[in-house]
Short mmCIF file of C-alpha atoms in Angstrom, two decimals:
data_model
loop_
_atom_site.label_atom_id
_atom_site.label_comp_id
_atom_site.label_asym_id
_atom_site.label_seq_id
_atom_site.Cartn_x
_atom_site.Cartn_y
_atom_site.Cartn_z
CA MET A 259 -6.76 16.58 -42.95
CA SER A 260 -8.05 14.47 -45.98
CA ALA A 261 -8.84 11.44 -44.09
CA LEU A 262 -9.89 13.14 -40.79
CA GLY A 263 -12.44 15.13 -43.69
CA LEU A 264 -13.58 11.61 -45.38
CA ALA A 265 -14.22 10.54 -41.45
CA ALA A 266 -16.20 13.58 -40.71
CA ALA A 267 -18.69 13.27 -43.83
CA LEU A 268 -19.14 9.35 -43.31
CA GLY A 269 -19.67 10.08 -39.44
CA GLY A 270 -22.06 13.17 -39.84
CA CYS A 271 -24.65 11.73 -41.82
CA GLY A 272 -28.16 12.20 -39.42
CA LEU A 273 -26.28 14.25 -36.55
CA THR A 274 -26.52 17.52 -35.32
CA GLY A 275 -27.20 20.68 -37.58
CA GLY A 276 -27.36 23.97 -37.00
CA SER A 277 -30.22 24.04 -34.20
CA ASP A 278 -28.03 23.05 -31.18
CA GLU A 279 -25.94 26.04 -30.58
CA VAL A 280 -23.51 24.34 -27.80
CA THR A 281 -19.85 24.69 -26.95
CA LEU A 282 -18.47 21.58 -25.70
CA LYS A 283 -15.54 21.57 -23.38
CA LEU A 284 -12.85 18.70 -23.59
CA VAL A 285 -9.79 18.32 -21.09
CA ALA A 286 -7.60 16.14 -22.35
CA ALA A 287 -3.90 14.40 -21.58
CA ASP A 288 -0.71 15.29 -23.78
CA TYR A 289 0.90 12.17 -25.49
CA GLY A 290 3.50 14.07 -27.07
CA ASN A 291 7.03 14.95 -26.04
CA SER A 292 7.93 17.96 -27.81
CA GLU A 293 5.85 21.14 -29.33
CA SER A 294 5.89 19.20 -32.44
CA ASN A 295 3.92 16.29 -31.90
CA SER A 296 1.74 17.70 -28.82
CA SER A 297 -1.75 16.27 -28.61
CA ARG A 298 -3.33 19.66 -29.28
CA LYS A 299 -2.41 19.02 -33.14
CA TYR A 300 -4.20 16.19 -33.22
CA TRP A 301 -7.39 17.54 -31.58
CA ASP A 302 -7.32 20.82 -33.61
CA LYS A 303 -7.52 18.80 -37.05
CA LEU A 304 -10.22 16.38 -35.35
CA VAL A 305 -12.45 19.45 -34.23
CA LYS A 306 -12.09 21.81 -37.37
CA ALA A 307 -13.33 18.28 -39.12
CA TYR A 308 -16.00 17.55 -36.83
CA GLU A 309 -17.18 21.48 -36.89
CA ALA A 310 -17.22 21.57 -40.56
CA GLU A 311 -20.03 19.02 -40.45
CA HIS A 312 -21.44 20.54 -37.45
CA PRO A 313 -21.92 24.27 -37.36
CA GLY A 314 -24.24 24.31 -34.35
CA VAL A 315 -21.30 22.83 -32.23
CA ARG A 316 -18.06 24.09 -31.09
CA ILE A 317 -15.26 22.05 -29.35
CA ASP A 318 -13.30 23.77 -26.93
CA VAL A 319 -10.27 21.50 -26.03
CA THR A 320 -7.56 21.99 -23.29
CA VAL A 321 -4.48 19.94 -23.24
CA TYR A 322 -2.61 19.73 -20.24
CA SER A 323 0.46 17.27 -19.53
CA TRP A 324 -0.15 14.14 -17.55
CA SER A 325 1.77 15.78 -14.75
CA ASP A 326 -1.11 18.25 -14.28
CA VAL A 327 -3.98 16.85 -16.43
CA ASP A 328 -5.61 14.87 -13.15
CA ALA A 329 -5.46 17.41 -11.07
CA LYS A 330 -6.64 20.01 -13.31
CA VAL A 331 -9.93 17.85 -14.00
CA LYS A 332 -10.68 17.56 -10.24
CA GLU A 333 -10.16 21.13 -9.34
CA MET A 334 -12.72 21.90 -11.91
CA VAL A 335 -15.13 19.30 -10.52
CA ASP A 336 -14.70 20.53 -7.10
CA ALA A 337 -15.33 23.98 -8.12
CA GLY A 338 -18.58 22.85 -9.58
CA LYS A 339 -17.30 23.74 -13.16
CA ALA A 340 -16.61 20.02 -14.37
CA PRO A 341 -15.96 19.83 -18.15
CA ASP A 342 -18.39 18.15 -20.33
CA MET A 343 -15.66 15.62 -21.54
CA ALA A 344 -12.16 14.56 -19.72
CA GLN A 345 -9.76 11.93 -21.28
CA ILE A 346 -7.51 11.20 -18.02
CA GLY A 347 -6.06 8.24 -16.43
CA ALA A 348 -8.79 7.27 -14.02
CA TYR A 349 -12.80 7.49 -13.72
CA ALA A 350 -14.01 5.32 -11.12
CA ASP A 351 -13.89 7.77 -8.24
CA TYR A 352 -16.19 9.99 -10.43
CA ALA A 353 -18.40 7.31 -11.56
CA ALA A 354 -18.63 6.53 -7.87
CA GLU A 355 -19.95 10.06 -6.52
CA GLY A 356 -22.69 9.85 -9.66
CA LEU A 357 -21.25 12.38 -11.59
CA LEU A 358 -20.48 10.57 -15.02
CA TYR A 359 -22.92 9.65 -17.69
CA GLU A 360 -23.18 5.69 -18.42
CA ALA A 361 -21.57 5.01 -21.58
CA ASP A 362 -24.77 3.40 -23.44
CA GLU A 363 -26.15 7.00 -22.61
CA LEU A 364 -24.03 8.52 -24.86
CA LEU A 365 -22.49 6.54 -27.56
CA SER A 366 -24.16 4.53 -30.54
CA ILE A 367 -24.63 0.69 -30.23
CA PRO A 368 -22.03 0.05 -33.34
CA VAL A 369 -19.28 2.13 -31.49
CA GLN A 370 -19.71 0.60 -28.14
CA ALA A 371 -19.57 -2.89 -29.85
CA ASP A 372 -16.42 -1.95 -31.48
CA PHE A 373 -14.53 -1.53 -27.90
CA VAL A 374 -11.87 -4.53 -27.16
CA SER A 375 -13.64 -6.43 -24.54
CA GLN A 376 -11.58 -6.07 -21.84
CA PHE A 377 -11.27 -2.66 -21.95
CA ALA A 378 -14.87 -2.31 -22.08
CA ASP A 379 -15.47 -4.36 -18.98
CA ALA A 380 -12.56 -2.34 -17.34
CA GLY A 381 -14.45 0.67 -17.97
CA GLN A 382 -17.18 -0.89 -15.50
CA VAL A 383 -18.35 0.08 -11.97
CA LYS A 384 -20.53 -2.40 -10.79
CA SER A 385 -21.44 -3.85 -14.18
CA VAL A 386 -22.12 -0.58 -15.66
CA GLN A 387 -19.62 1.28 -17.77
CA TYR A 388 -18.82 5.01 -17.09
CA GLY A 389 -15.26 4.55 -18.63
CA ILE A 390 -14.58 4.85 -22.15
CA PRO A 391 -11.42 3.46 -23.29
CA PHE A 392 -9.17 6.01 -25.22
CA ALA A 393 -6.04 4.51 -25.41
CA SER A 394 -4.08 1.38 -24.66
CA SER A 395 -0.65 -0.38 -24.34
CA THR A 396 1.07 -3.44 -23.63
CA ARG A 397 4.51 -4.39 -21.95
CA LEU A 398 7.27 -6.40 -23.57
CA LEU A 399 10.97 -7.25 -22.32
CA PHE A 400 13.23 -5.01 -24.45
CA TYR A 401 16.78 -6.02 -24.43
CA ASN A 402 19.72 -4.53 -26.43
CA LYS A 403 20.77 -6.80 -29.62
CA ALA A 404 24.43 -5.33 -29.58
CA LEU A 405 25.08 -5.92 -25.70
CA PHE A 406 23.41 -9.55 -26.04
CA GLU A 407 25.40 -10.25 -29.17
CA LYS A 408 28.80 -9.33 -27.80
CA ALA A 409 28.11 -11.33 -24.74
CA GLY A 410 26.86 -14.35 -26.75
CA ILE A 411 23.52 -14.66 -24.94
CA THR A 412 20.04 -15.49 -26.29
CA PRO A 413 16.79 -13.28 -25.05
CA PRO A 414 15.33 -15.18 -21.86
CA LYS A 415 12.16 -17.29 -21.35
CA THR A 416 12.39 -17.92 -17.99
CA TRP A 417 13.51 -16.26 -14.64
CA LYS A 418 16.42 -18.24 -14.41
CA GLU A 419 17.29 -17.68 -17.87
CA LEU A 420 16.71 -13.71 -17.19
CA ALA A 421 19.36 -14.06 -14.12
CA ALA A 422 21.79 -16.08 -15.94
CA ASP A 423 22.05 -13.45 -18.67
CA ALA A 424 22.16 -10.68 -16.53
CA GLU A 425 25.27 -12.47 -14.71
CA THR A 426 26.98 -12.27 -18.06
CA LEU A 427 26.21 -8.71 -18.95
CA LYS A 428 27.08 -7.49 -15.66
CA ALA A 429 30.42 -9.53 -16.10
CA GLU A 430 30.65 -7.75 -19.33
CA GLY A 431 30.66 -4.56 -17.67
CA VAL A 432 27.22 -3.41 -18.75
CA LYS A 433 25.98 -0.94 -16.14
CA TYR A 434 22.35 -2.15 -16.02
CA PRO A 435 22.10 -5.99 -16.74
CA TYR A 436 18.35 -5.75 -15.95
CA ALA A 437 16.43 -2.17 -14.98
CA LEU A 438 14.13 -2.69 -12.23
CA PRO A 439 12.17 0.46 -11.93
CA LEU A 440 10.47 0.43 -8.47
CA GLY A 441 10.82 4.01 -8.01
CA PRO A 442 7.87 6.39 -7.25
CA GLU A 443 6.95 7.49 -10.87
CA GLU A 444 5.38 4.37 -12.05
CA ALA A 445 6.16 1.52 -9.67
CA GLN A 446 3.03 -0.07 -9.98
CA ALA A 447 3.47 -0.81 -13.28
CA GLU A 448 6.78 -2.58 -13.22
CA THR A 449 5.40 -4.57 -10.16
CA MET A 450 2.33 -5.50 -11.94
CA GLN A 451 4.29 -7.35 -14.74
CA TRP A 452 6.11 -9.14 -12.49
CA LEU A 453 3.18 -10.25 -10.23
CA LEU A 454 1.68 -11.41 -13.43
CA SER A 455 4.76 -13.24 -14.36
CA GLY A 456 4.70 -15.37 -11.09
CA GLY A 457 1.45 -16.31 -11.51
CA GLY A 458 -0.26 -13.81 -9.09
CA GLY A 459 -1.59 -10.13 -9.42
CA TYR A 460 -2.71 -7.47 -7.71
CA THR A 461 -6.70 -9.10 -7.36
CA ASP A 462 -8.21 -12.55 -6.48
CA SER A 463 -9.19 -13.86 -10.38
CA THR A 464 -12.23 -15.52 -8.83
CA ILE A 465 -13.79 -12.76 -6.69
CA GLY A 466 -11.92 -9.64 -7.71
CA SER A 467 -10.97 -8.28 -4.06
CA TYR A 468 -7.47 -7.47 -3.37
CA SER A 469 -4.83 -10.45 -3.07
CA ILE A 470 -1.42 -8.05 -2.92
CA ASP A 471 0.54 -10.43 -0.20
CA SER A 472 -0.78 -13.86 -1.89
CA ALA A 473 2.00 -16.78 -2.00
CA GLU A 474 2.59 -16.45 -5.58
CA ASN A 475 3.24 -12.71 -5.18
CA VAL A 476 5.59 -13.01 -1.99
CA ALA A 477 7.37 -15.86 -3.82
CA THR A 478 8.06 -13.40 -7.06
CA PHE A 479 9.13 -10.63 -4.56
CA ASN A 480 11.51 -12.88 -2.82
CA TRP A 481 12.85 -14.16 -5.93
CA LEU A 482 13.73 -10.46 -6.99
CA LYS A 483 15.27 -9.99 -3.81
CA ASN A 484 17.28 -12.84 -3.30
CA ASP A 485 18.51 -13.64 -7.23
CA LEU A 486 18.39 -10.41 -9.16
CA VAL A 487 18.55 -7.52 -6.99
CA GLY A 488 20.65 -9.17 -4.16
CA LYS A 489 23.15 -10.37 -6.84
CA GLY A 490 24.14 -6.89 -7.70
CA LEU A 491 22.24 -7.45 -11.57
CA THR A 492 20.16 -4.36 -11.37
CA GLY A 493 22.52 -1.62 -11.46
CA PRO A 494 23.91 1.04 -9.41
CA VAL A 495 20.51 2.86 -8.50
CA ALA A 496 18.57 1.13 -6.25
CA PRO A 497 15.43 0.26 -7.75
CA GLY A 498 13.32 1.88 -5.15
CA GLU A 499 14.99 4.85 -6.33
CA LEU A 500 14.80 4.02 -10.29
CA ASN A 501 12.09 5.77 -12.06
CA ARG A 502 10.45 4.27 -15.40
CA ALA A 503 11.83 7.38 -17.16
CA ASP A 504 15.18 7.31 -16.17
CA ALA A 505 15.20 3.42 -16.82
CA PHE A 506 14.04 4.24 -20.45
CA SER A 507 16.67 6.83 -20.92
CA ALA A 508 19.35 4.50 -19.57
CA PHE A 509 18.38 1.98 -21.97
CA ALA A 510 18.47 4.56 -25.22
CA ASP A 511 21.73 5.09 -24.11
CA GLY A 512 22.98 1.94 -24.09
CA ASP A 513 23.53 1.47 -21.09
CA VAL A 514 20.63 -1.06 -20.25
CA GLY A 515 20.83 -4.82 -21.11
CA MET A 516 17.01 -5.61 -20.69
CA LEU A 517 14.13 -4.00 -19.13
CA ASN A 518 10.12 -4.19 -19.25
CA GLY A 519 9.06 -1.37 -21.78
CA HIS A 520 6.03 0.17 -23.62
CA PRO A 521 5.77 0.74 -27.35
CA SER A 522 6.84 4.52 -26.90
CA LEU A 523 10.79 2.95 -25.74
CA MET A 524 10.63 1.99 -29.50
CA GLN A 525 11.04 5.41 -30.80
CA MET A 526 13.68 7.15 -27.77
CA ALA A 527 15.71 3.98 -28.69
CA ALA A 528 15.66 4.18 -32.63
CA LYS A 529 16.56 7.90 -32.23
CA LYS A 530 19.90 6.86 -30.33
CA GLY A 531 20.55 4.27 -32.53
CA VAL A 532 20.07 1.47 -30.23
CA LYS A 533 19.04 -1.67 -31.63
CA PHE A 534 16.85 -3.57 -29.81
CA GLY A 535 14.46 -6.70 -29.61
CA MET A 536 11.37 -7.36 -27.97
CA VAL A 537 10.10 -10.92 -26.36
CA PRO A 538 7.31 -11.57 -23.95
CA MET A 539 8.10 -11.39 -20.43
CA PRO A 540 9.96 -14.29 -18.85
CA GLY A 541 8.08 -16.11 -16.44
CA ALA A 542 8.70 -18.58 -13.73
CA GLN A 543 8.63 -21.74 -15.63
CA GLY A 544 8.33 -20.29 -19.03
CA PRO A 545 7.28 -17.15 -21.09
CA SER A 546 4.81 -15.22 -19.02
CA LYS A 547 0.94 -16.36 -20.08
CA VAL A 548 -0.40 -13.07 -19.30
CA SER A 549 1.04 -9.40 -19.95
CA MET A 550 0.10 -6.22 -18.30
CA GLY A 551 -2.29 -3.86 -20.02
CA VAL A 552 -2.60 -0.14 -19.49
CA ALA A 553 -5.56 1.85 -20.63
CA ASP A 554 -6.39 5.66 -20.67
CA TRP A 555 -10.11 6.87 -20.20
CA MET A 556 -12.69 9.24 -21.67
CA MET A 557 -15.59 10.13 -19.68
CA ALA A 558 -18.46 12.56 -19.97
CA PHE A 559 -19.47 14.67 -16.53
CA LYS A 560 -23.66 14.96 -16.65
CA GLU A 561 -23.20 18.45 -15.17
CA ASN A 562 -24.06 20.52 -18.39
CA GLY A 563 -26.47 18.13 -19.80
CA HIS A 564 -25.21 17.77 -23.46
CA ALA A 565 -25.65 14.24 -23.63
CA ASP A 566 -26.82 13.90 -27.10
CA GLN A 567 -23.84 16.34 -28.44
CA VAL A 568 -21.47 14.61 -26.53
CA GLY A 569 -22.36 11.46 -27.62
CA GLU A 570 -22.31 12.18 -31.41
CA PHE A 571 -19.05 13.74 -30.76
CA LEU A 572 -17.61 10.63 -29.33
CA ASP A 573 -18.79 8.75 -31.80
CA PHE A 574 -16.68 10.66 -34.65
CA VAL A 575 -13.69 10.51 -32.06
CA TYR A 576 -14.28 6.66 -32.19
CA ASP A 577 -14.34 6.62 -35.85
CA LYS A 578 -11.85 4.03 -37.16
CA GLN A 579 -9.68 6.28 -39.12
CA ASN A 580 -9.14 8.77 -36.26
CA VAL A 581 -8.71 5.69 -33.94
CA LEU A 582 -5.86 4.65 -36.14
CA ASP A 583 -4.24 8.28 -36.71
CA PHE A 584 -4.45 8.89 -33.02
CA SER A 585 -2.46 5.29 -32.38
CA ARG A 586 0.03 5.85 -35.07
CA GLU A 587 0.80 9.10 -34.00
CA TYR A 588 1.95 8.19 -30.48
CA ASP A 589 2.93 4.59 -30.91
CA LEU A 590 -0.11 3.19 -28.85
CA LEU A 591 -2.48 0.56 -29.53
CA PRO A 592 -6.38 1.00 -30.46
CA VAL A 593 -8.71 0.52 -28.17
CA THR A 594 -11.29 -0.72 -30.90
CA ASN A 595 -11.52 -4.02 -32.86
CA SER A 596 -11.91 -2.24 -36.20
CA ALA A 597 -8.70 -0.35 -35.66
CA SER A 598 -6.82 -3.05 -34.26
CA THR A 599 -7.75 -5.45 -36.94
CA GLU A 600 -6.56 -3.03 -39.64
CA MET A 601 -3.32 -1.96 -37.58
CA ALA A 602 -2.35 -5.99 -37.17
CA ALA A 603 -2.72 -6.29 -40.91
CA ALA A 604 -0.65 -2.82 -42.14
CA LYS A 605 2.96 -3.00 -43.21
CA GLU A 606 3.35 0.50 -41.95
CA ASP A 607 2.32 -0.51 -38.29
CA ALA A 608 4.65 -3.77 -38.16
CA ASP A 609 6.64 -2.66 -35.44
CA LEU A 610 3.57 -2.39 -33.15
CA LYS A 611 2.39 -6.07 -34.05
CA PRO A 612 4.05 -7.98 -31.01
CA PHE A 613 2.41 -5.50 -28.67
CA LEU A 614 -0.88 -6.27 -30.54
CA GLU A 615 -0.26 -9.68 -30.40
CA GLN A 616 -0.07 -9.50 -26.10
CA LEU A 617 -3.08 -7.55 -26.00
CA PRO A 618 -6.01 -10.44 -26.03
CA LEU A 619 -3.11 -11.69 -23.19
CA SER A 620 -3.44 -8.61 -21.48
CA GLU A 621 -4.79 -7.93 -17.57
CA LEU A 622 -5.64 -4.15 -16.45
CA TYR A 623 -5.26 -2.36 -13.31
CA PRO A 624 -8.16 -2.97 -11.22
CA VAL A 625 -9.42 0.74 -11.97
CA GLY A 626 -13.17 -0.22 -11.70
CA GLN A 627 -12.58 0.13 -7.73
CA THR A 628 -12.69 3.68 -6.53
CA SER A 629 -9.90 2.20 -4.11
CA TRP A 630 -7.49 1.72 -6.89
CA ALA A 631 -6.02 5.33 -6.60
CA ALA A 632 -5.46 4.87 -2.92
CA VAL A 633 -3.83 1.67 -3.48
CA SER A 634 -1.45 2.31 -6.22
CA ALA A 635 -0.34 5.55 -4.55
CA ASP A 636 0.45 2.92 -1.54
CA ILE A 637 2.16 0.55 -4.00
CA LYS A 638 4.38 3.62 -5.37
CA LYS A 639 5.51 4.31 -2.01
CA ARG A 640 6.50 1.23 -0.51
CA ILE A 641 6.98 -1.60 -2.76
CA GLY A 642 10.81 -0.61 -3.75
CA GLY A 643 11.24 -1.59 0.25
CA THR A 644 10.79 -5.09 -0.63
CA VAL A 645 13.68 -5.76 -2.48
CA ALA A 646 16.24 -3.29 -0.34
CA ALA A 647 18.62 -4.57 1.97
CA GLY A 648 16.71 -5.62 5.00
CA GLY A 649 13.49 -5.41 3.51
CA SER A 650 11.04 -8.24 3.62
CA PRO A 651 9.04 -8.93 0.99
CA SER A 652 6.46 -10.61 2.87
CA ALA A 653 5.90 -8.05 5.23
CA ILE A 654 5.67 -4.96 2.85
CA LEU A 655 3.00 -6.99 0.70
CA GLY A 656 1.38 -7.89 3.95
CA GLN A 657 1.28 -3.70 5.14
CA LEU A 658 -0.02 -3.21 1.45
CA GLN A 659 -2.61 -5.92 1.59
CA THR A 660 -3.83 -4.34 5.02
CA GLU A 661 -4.25 -1.09 3.46
CA ALA A 662 -5.94 -2.28 0.52
CA THR A 663 -8.65 -3.92 1.98
CA ARG A 664 -9.10 -1.12 4.49
CA ALA A 665 -9.65 1.10 1.33
CA GLU A 666 -11.72 -1.39 -0.71
CA ASN A 667 -14.02 -1.76 2.49
CA ALA A 668 -14.37 1.99 2.54
CA GLU A 669 -15.67 1.92 -0.89
#
C-alpha cells in the first residue's frame, strides 16, 4: 500500500476534488492463475489509493477471466450499457464504430509521451490513437537445460540447428523435441513467430495490407511441414490439435525440449523444478531479427461522457510505480518507457531482462485493422492443416489470404 499511496499523493495534485460525484465503471481481464493472485487484488489496492485522494470519484471494477472478458464487454456495449473503461484484448472494432474516446482526449501529454512507441502506434486506427496499451509481452525460445545437457547439444541459432537438436532429443526419448502448438487456442501467435523468423509476417511492411500467402511465408510452412513435423520432431499430438496451454504444461512437466514461450512460462517451469534457458527464436539463416510482441489494451467509451474523470484516473493507472507493480506481479513487460528503463536496471527484474531486450525488436499483430479479429479466428481454425499429412501450405495460406483480403476490403 505504501508505494501505491505515495503514487496517489504524487499523482493527485490538481486533479478532481470533491465536486464531481461520479462512479466510473471499469471492466478488466484477470491475469492471475489462482484466487491468491487475481487481478481483482491489484485493482482493489490501486482503487483504494486513488479514491482516498479523489473523494468525489468512485471506481467500480469488475474482473472477468480472459475466456469471458471480451464477450462480457461486447454484451454490455450491445445492450447500450458500455462501461466507462475496458481493459481487454482488442479495441479497433469499437473505434471503427465511433464508440471510443481518442487517447489525447483523455491522457495528459507526459503520460502519452511515455508509451513505448510501437505500442502507441499499434493503438491507432487511421492514424488516431484509441487503444491505450496496458500490458505487453514478447516471445523467446525456451529450452530444457537438463535434456540439452544429457543430449550433449547447445541451443539452436538457425532452423537447421533447431531440427538437428530436435532429432537428437527424439533419439534420447524426449516426448516433444519441439512443441508446435498450432491448435485453436493461440495458433495465431505461434504462426506469427515462425513467419517473422522466416522474413515474412501477416502484413506487407510497406503498405500494411495482408500478405499471408507471401513467398516467404509459404517457404516457412513448407519447412515446418517437411523438416520438422514430417520427421516426427513435434511430439505425439498433431500440431493442429496441440494448444499453447497444454504445450506449456508439458514443458513444466519436463516433457518438452524446446518451444516458444512468454514470461509466464518461467514461473510455471520454476515451480515444477525445471531448469530452462531462453534464447532468441532461431531464423532461417541465424537468430531471428524480429520477435513477436503482444499487447493488451485499455479503452474508454464515450457513452457515459466522463472524459475528464476517466483521464485523471488513467493518468494515475499509468504512474510508473503502478505500471511496475502490475508488471512484476504478473511477469509482464511494461508499456511505458519510464517503467521499462527502471525494470531493465533492477536486479529483482533480471529474469525479465531477455524479454525486455526483445521489446524494441518486436512486431505486433495488426490490431489496428478492424478485420484482424476475423482473420485471427480464421488462422486459428485453418493453420494446423498446413503441416498435417496431405496438407498444402501454399493452398491453405492462399485461402487465408483470400478471406483476409475480403475482410480487409469490407472495413
